[in-house]
mmCIF file with all atom_site columns, C-alpha atoms in Angstrom:
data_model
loop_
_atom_site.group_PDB
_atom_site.id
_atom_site.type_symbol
_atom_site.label_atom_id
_atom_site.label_alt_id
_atom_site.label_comp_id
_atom_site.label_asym_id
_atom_site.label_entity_id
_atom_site.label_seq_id
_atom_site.pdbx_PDB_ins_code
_atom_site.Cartn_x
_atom_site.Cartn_y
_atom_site.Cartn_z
_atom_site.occupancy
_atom_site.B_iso_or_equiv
_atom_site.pdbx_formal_charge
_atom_site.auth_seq_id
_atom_site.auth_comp_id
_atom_site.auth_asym_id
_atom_site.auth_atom_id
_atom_site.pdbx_PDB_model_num
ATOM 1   C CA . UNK A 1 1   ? -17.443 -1.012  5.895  1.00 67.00 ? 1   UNK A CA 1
ATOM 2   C CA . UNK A 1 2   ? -18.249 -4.014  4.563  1.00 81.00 ? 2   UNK A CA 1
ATOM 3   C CA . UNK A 1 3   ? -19.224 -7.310  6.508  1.00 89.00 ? 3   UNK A CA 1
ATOM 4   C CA . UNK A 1 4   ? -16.307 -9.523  8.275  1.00 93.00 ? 4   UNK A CA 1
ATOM 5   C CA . UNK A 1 5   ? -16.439 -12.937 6.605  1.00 93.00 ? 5   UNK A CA 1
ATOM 6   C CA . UNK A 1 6   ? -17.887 -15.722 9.039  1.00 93.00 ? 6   UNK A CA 1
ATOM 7   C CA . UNK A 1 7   ? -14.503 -17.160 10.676 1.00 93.00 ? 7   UNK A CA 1
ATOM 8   C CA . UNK A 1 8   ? -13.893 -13.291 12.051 1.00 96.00 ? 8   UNK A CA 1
ATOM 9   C CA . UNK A 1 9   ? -17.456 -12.576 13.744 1.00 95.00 ? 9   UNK A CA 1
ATOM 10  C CA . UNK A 1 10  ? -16.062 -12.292 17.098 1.00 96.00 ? 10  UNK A CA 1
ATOM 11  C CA . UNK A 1 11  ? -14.664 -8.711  15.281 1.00 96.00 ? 11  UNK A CA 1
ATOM 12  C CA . UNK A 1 12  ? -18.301 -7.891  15.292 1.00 96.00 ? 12  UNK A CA 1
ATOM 13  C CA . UNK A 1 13  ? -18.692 -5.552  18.902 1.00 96.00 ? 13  UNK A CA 1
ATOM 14  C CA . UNK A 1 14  ? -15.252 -3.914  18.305 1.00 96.00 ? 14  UNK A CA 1
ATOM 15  C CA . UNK A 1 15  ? -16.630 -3.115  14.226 1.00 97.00 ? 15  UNK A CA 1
ATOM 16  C CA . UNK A 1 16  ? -19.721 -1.963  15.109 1.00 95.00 ? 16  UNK A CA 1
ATOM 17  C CA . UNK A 1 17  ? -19.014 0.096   18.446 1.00 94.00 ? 17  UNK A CA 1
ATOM 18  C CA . UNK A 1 18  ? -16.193 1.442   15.692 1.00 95.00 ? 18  UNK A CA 1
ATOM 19  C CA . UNK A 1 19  ? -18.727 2.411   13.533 1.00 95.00 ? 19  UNK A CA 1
ATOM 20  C CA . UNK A 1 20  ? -20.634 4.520   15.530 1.00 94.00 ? 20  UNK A CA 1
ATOM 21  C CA . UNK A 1 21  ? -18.200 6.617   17.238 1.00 94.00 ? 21  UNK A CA 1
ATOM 22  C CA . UNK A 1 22  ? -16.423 7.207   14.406 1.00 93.00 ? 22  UNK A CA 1
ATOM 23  C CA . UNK A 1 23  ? -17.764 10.632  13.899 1.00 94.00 ? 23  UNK A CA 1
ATOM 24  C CA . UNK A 1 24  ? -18.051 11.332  17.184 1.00 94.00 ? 24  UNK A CA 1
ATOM 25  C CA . UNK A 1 25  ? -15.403 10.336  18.613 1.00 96.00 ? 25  UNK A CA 1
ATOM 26  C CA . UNK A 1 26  ? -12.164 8.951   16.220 1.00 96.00 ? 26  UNK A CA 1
ATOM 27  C CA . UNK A 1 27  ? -9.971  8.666   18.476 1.00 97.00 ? 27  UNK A CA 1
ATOM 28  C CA . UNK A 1 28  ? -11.919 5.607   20.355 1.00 97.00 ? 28  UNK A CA 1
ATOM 29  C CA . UNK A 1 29  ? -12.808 4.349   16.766 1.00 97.00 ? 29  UNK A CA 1
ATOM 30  C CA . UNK A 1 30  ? -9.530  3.983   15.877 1.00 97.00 ? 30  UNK A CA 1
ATOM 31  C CA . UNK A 1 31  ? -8.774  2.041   19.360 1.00 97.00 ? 31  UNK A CA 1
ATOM 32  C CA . UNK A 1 32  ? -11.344 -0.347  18.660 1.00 97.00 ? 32  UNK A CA 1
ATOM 33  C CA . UNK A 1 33  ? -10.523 -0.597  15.035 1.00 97.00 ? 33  UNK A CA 1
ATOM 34  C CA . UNK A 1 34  ? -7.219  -1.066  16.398 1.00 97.00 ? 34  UNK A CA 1
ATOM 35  C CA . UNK A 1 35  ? -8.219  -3.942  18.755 1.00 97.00 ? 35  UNK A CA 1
ATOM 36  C CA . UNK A 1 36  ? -10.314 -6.117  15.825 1.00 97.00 ? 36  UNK A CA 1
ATOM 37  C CA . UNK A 1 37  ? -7.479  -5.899  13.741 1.00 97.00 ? 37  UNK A CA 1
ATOM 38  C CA . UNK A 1 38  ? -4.983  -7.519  16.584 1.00 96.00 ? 38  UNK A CA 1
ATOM 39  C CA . UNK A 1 39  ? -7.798  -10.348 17.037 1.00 96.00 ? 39  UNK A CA 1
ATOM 40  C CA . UNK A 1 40  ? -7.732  -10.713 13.451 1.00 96.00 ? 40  UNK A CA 1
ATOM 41  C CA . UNK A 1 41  ? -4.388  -11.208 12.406 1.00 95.00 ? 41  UNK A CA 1
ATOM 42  C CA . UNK A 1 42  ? -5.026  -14.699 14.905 1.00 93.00 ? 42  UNK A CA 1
ATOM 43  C CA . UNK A 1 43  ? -8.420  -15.496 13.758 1.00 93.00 ? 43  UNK A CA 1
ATOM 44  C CA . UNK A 1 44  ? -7.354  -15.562 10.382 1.00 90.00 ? 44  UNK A CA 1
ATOM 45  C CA . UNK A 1 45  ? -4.045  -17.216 9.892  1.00 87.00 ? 45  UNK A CA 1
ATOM 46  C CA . UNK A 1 46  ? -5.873  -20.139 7.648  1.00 86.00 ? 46  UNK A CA 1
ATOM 47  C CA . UNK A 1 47  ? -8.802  -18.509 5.984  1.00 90.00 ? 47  UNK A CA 1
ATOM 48  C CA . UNK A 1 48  ? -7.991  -16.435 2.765  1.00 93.00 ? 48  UNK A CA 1
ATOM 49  C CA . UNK A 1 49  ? -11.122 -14.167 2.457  1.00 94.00 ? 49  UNK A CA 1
ATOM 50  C CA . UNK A 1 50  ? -10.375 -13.288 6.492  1.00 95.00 ? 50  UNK A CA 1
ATOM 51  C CA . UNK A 1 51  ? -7.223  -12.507 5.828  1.00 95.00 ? 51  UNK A CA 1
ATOM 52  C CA . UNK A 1 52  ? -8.197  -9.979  2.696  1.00 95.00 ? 52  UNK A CA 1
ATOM 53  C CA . UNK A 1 53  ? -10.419 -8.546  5.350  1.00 96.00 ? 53  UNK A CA 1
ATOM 54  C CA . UNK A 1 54  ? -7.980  -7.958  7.949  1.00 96.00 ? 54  UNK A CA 1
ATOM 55  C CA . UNK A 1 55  ? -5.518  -6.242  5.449  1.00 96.00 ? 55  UNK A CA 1
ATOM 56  C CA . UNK A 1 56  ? -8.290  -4.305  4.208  1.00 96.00 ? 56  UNK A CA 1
ATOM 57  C CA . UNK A 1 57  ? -8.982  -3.294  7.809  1.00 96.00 ? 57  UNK A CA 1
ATOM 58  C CA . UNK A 1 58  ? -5.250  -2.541  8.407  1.00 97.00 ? 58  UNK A CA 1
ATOM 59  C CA . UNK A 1 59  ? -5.220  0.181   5.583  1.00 96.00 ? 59  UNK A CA 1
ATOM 60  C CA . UNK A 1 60  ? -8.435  1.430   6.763  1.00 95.00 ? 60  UNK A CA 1
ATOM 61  C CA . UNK A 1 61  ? -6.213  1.933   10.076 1.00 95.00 ? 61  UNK A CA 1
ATOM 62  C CA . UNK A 1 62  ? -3.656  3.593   9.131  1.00 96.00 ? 62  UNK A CA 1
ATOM 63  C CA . UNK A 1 63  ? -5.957  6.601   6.562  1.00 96.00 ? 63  UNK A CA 1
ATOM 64  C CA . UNK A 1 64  ? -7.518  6.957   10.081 1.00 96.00 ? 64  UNK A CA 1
ATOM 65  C CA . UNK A 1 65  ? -4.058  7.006   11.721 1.00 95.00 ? 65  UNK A CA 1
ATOM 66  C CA . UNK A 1 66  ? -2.501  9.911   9.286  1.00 96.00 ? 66  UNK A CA 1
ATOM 67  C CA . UNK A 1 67  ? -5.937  11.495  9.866  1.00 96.00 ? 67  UNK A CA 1
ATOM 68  C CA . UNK A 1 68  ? -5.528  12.066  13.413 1.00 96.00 ? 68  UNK A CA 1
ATOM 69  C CA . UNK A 1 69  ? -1.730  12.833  13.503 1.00 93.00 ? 69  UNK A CA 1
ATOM 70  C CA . UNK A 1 70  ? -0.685  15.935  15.679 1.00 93.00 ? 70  UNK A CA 1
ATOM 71  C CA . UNK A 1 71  ? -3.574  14.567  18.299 1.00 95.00 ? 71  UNK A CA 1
ATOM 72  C CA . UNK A 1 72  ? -2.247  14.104  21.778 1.00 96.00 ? 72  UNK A CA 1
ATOM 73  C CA . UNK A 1 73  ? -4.132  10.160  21.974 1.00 95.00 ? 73  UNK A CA 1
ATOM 74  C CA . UNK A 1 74  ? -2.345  9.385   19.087 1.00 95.00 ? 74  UNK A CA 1
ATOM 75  C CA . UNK A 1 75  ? 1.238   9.880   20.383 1.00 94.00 ? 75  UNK A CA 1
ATOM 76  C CA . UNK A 1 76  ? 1.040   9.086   24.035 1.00 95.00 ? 76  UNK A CA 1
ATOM 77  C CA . UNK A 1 77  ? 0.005   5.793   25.616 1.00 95.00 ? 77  UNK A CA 1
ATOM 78  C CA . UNK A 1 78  ? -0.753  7.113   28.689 1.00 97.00 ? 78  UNK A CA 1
ATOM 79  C CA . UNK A 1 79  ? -3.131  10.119  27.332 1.00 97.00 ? 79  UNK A CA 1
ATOM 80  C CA . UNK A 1 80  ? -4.727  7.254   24.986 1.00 96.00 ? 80  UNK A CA 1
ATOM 81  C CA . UNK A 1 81  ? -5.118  5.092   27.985 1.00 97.00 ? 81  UNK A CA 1
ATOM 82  C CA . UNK A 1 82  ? -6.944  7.596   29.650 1.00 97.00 ? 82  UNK A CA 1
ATOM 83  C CA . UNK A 1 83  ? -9.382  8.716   26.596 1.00 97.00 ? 83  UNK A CA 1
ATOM 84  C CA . UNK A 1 84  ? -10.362 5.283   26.193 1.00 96.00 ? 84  UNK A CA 1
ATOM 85  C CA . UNK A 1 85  ? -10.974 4.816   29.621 1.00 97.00 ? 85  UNK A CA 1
ATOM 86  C CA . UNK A 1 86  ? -13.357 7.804   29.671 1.00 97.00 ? 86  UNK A CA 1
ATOM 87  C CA . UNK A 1 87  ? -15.056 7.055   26.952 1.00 95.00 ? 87  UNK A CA 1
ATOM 88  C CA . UNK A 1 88  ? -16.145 3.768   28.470 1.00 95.00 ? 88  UNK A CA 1
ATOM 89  C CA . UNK A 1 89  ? -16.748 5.397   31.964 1.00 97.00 ? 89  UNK A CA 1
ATOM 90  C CA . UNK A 1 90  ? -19.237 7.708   30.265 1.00 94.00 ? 90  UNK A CA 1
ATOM 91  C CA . UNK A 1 91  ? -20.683 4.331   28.329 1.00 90.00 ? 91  UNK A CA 1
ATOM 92  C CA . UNK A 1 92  ? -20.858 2.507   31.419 1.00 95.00 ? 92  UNK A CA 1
ATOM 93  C CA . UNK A 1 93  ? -22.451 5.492   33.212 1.00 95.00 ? 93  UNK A CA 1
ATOM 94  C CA . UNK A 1 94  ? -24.741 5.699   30.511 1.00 92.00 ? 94  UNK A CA 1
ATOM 95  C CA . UNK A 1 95  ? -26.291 2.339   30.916 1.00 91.00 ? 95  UNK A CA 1
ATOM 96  C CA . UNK A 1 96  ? -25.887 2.414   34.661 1.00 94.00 ? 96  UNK A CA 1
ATOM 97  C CA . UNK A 1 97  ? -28.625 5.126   34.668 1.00 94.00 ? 97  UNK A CA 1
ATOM 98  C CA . UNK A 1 98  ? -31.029 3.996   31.922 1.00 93.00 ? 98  UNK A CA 1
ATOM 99  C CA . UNK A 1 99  ? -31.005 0.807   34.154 1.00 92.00 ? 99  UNK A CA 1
ATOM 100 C CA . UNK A 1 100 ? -31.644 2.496   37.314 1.00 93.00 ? 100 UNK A CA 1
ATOM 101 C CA . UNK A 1 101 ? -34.332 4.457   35.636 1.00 92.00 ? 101 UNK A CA 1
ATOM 102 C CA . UNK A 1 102 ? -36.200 1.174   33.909 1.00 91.00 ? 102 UNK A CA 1
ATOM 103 C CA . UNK A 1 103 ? -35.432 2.311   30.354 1.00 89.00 ? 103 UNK A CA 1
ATOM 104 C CA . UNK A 1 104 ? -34.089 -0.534  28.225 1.00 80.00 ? 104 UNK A CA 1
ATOM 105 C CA . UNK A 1 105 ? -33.126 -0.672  25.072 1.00 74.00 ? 105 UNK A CA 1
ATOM 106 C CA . UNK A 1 106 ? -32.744 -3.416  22.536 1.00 67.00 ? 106 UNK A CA 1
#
């Protein structure tokens, strides 16, 4: 994906964390796709190229919406809810330990 124009950085975190579960796991890429495009669409009511962006990021969206069709995160809150929330549990958990343990990472 290509880079955000300058007046939607703050998409940056949600893009890139995106990005790299999007293999692993779709289901939270699509959440946090989901998320930059909702900041977006109010970041970029006056810029042009932002908008472009955000539309671009919309169809990128939904290709990953028809992709995932018939999962259970896609058609129930609640189950979504949950995923995401355990994905970011076992994120947190994650850095919790490498803290604990002294390993830091840049």
């Amino acid at each position: 994906m290509e880079k955000p124009p300058p007046s939607l950085r703050k998409l940056l975190p949600f893009l890139n964390l995106g990005h790299q579960h999007r293999e692993k796991d779709p289901v939270v890429a699509y959440y946090l796709y989901f998320q930059a495009v909702n900041e977006g669409i109010a970041l970029s009511k006056q810029d042009k190229a932002a908008k472009a962006y955000v539309v671009s990021l919309m169809d990128k969206l939904e290709q990953m919406k028809h992709s995932l069709r018939g999962r259970e995160e896609m058609s129930d809150d609640v189950v979504a809810q949950v995923h995401v929330e355990n994905a970011a549990l076992k994120l947190f958990n994650y850095a919790d330990n490498e803290d604990r343990n002294g390993r830091f990472h840049v």
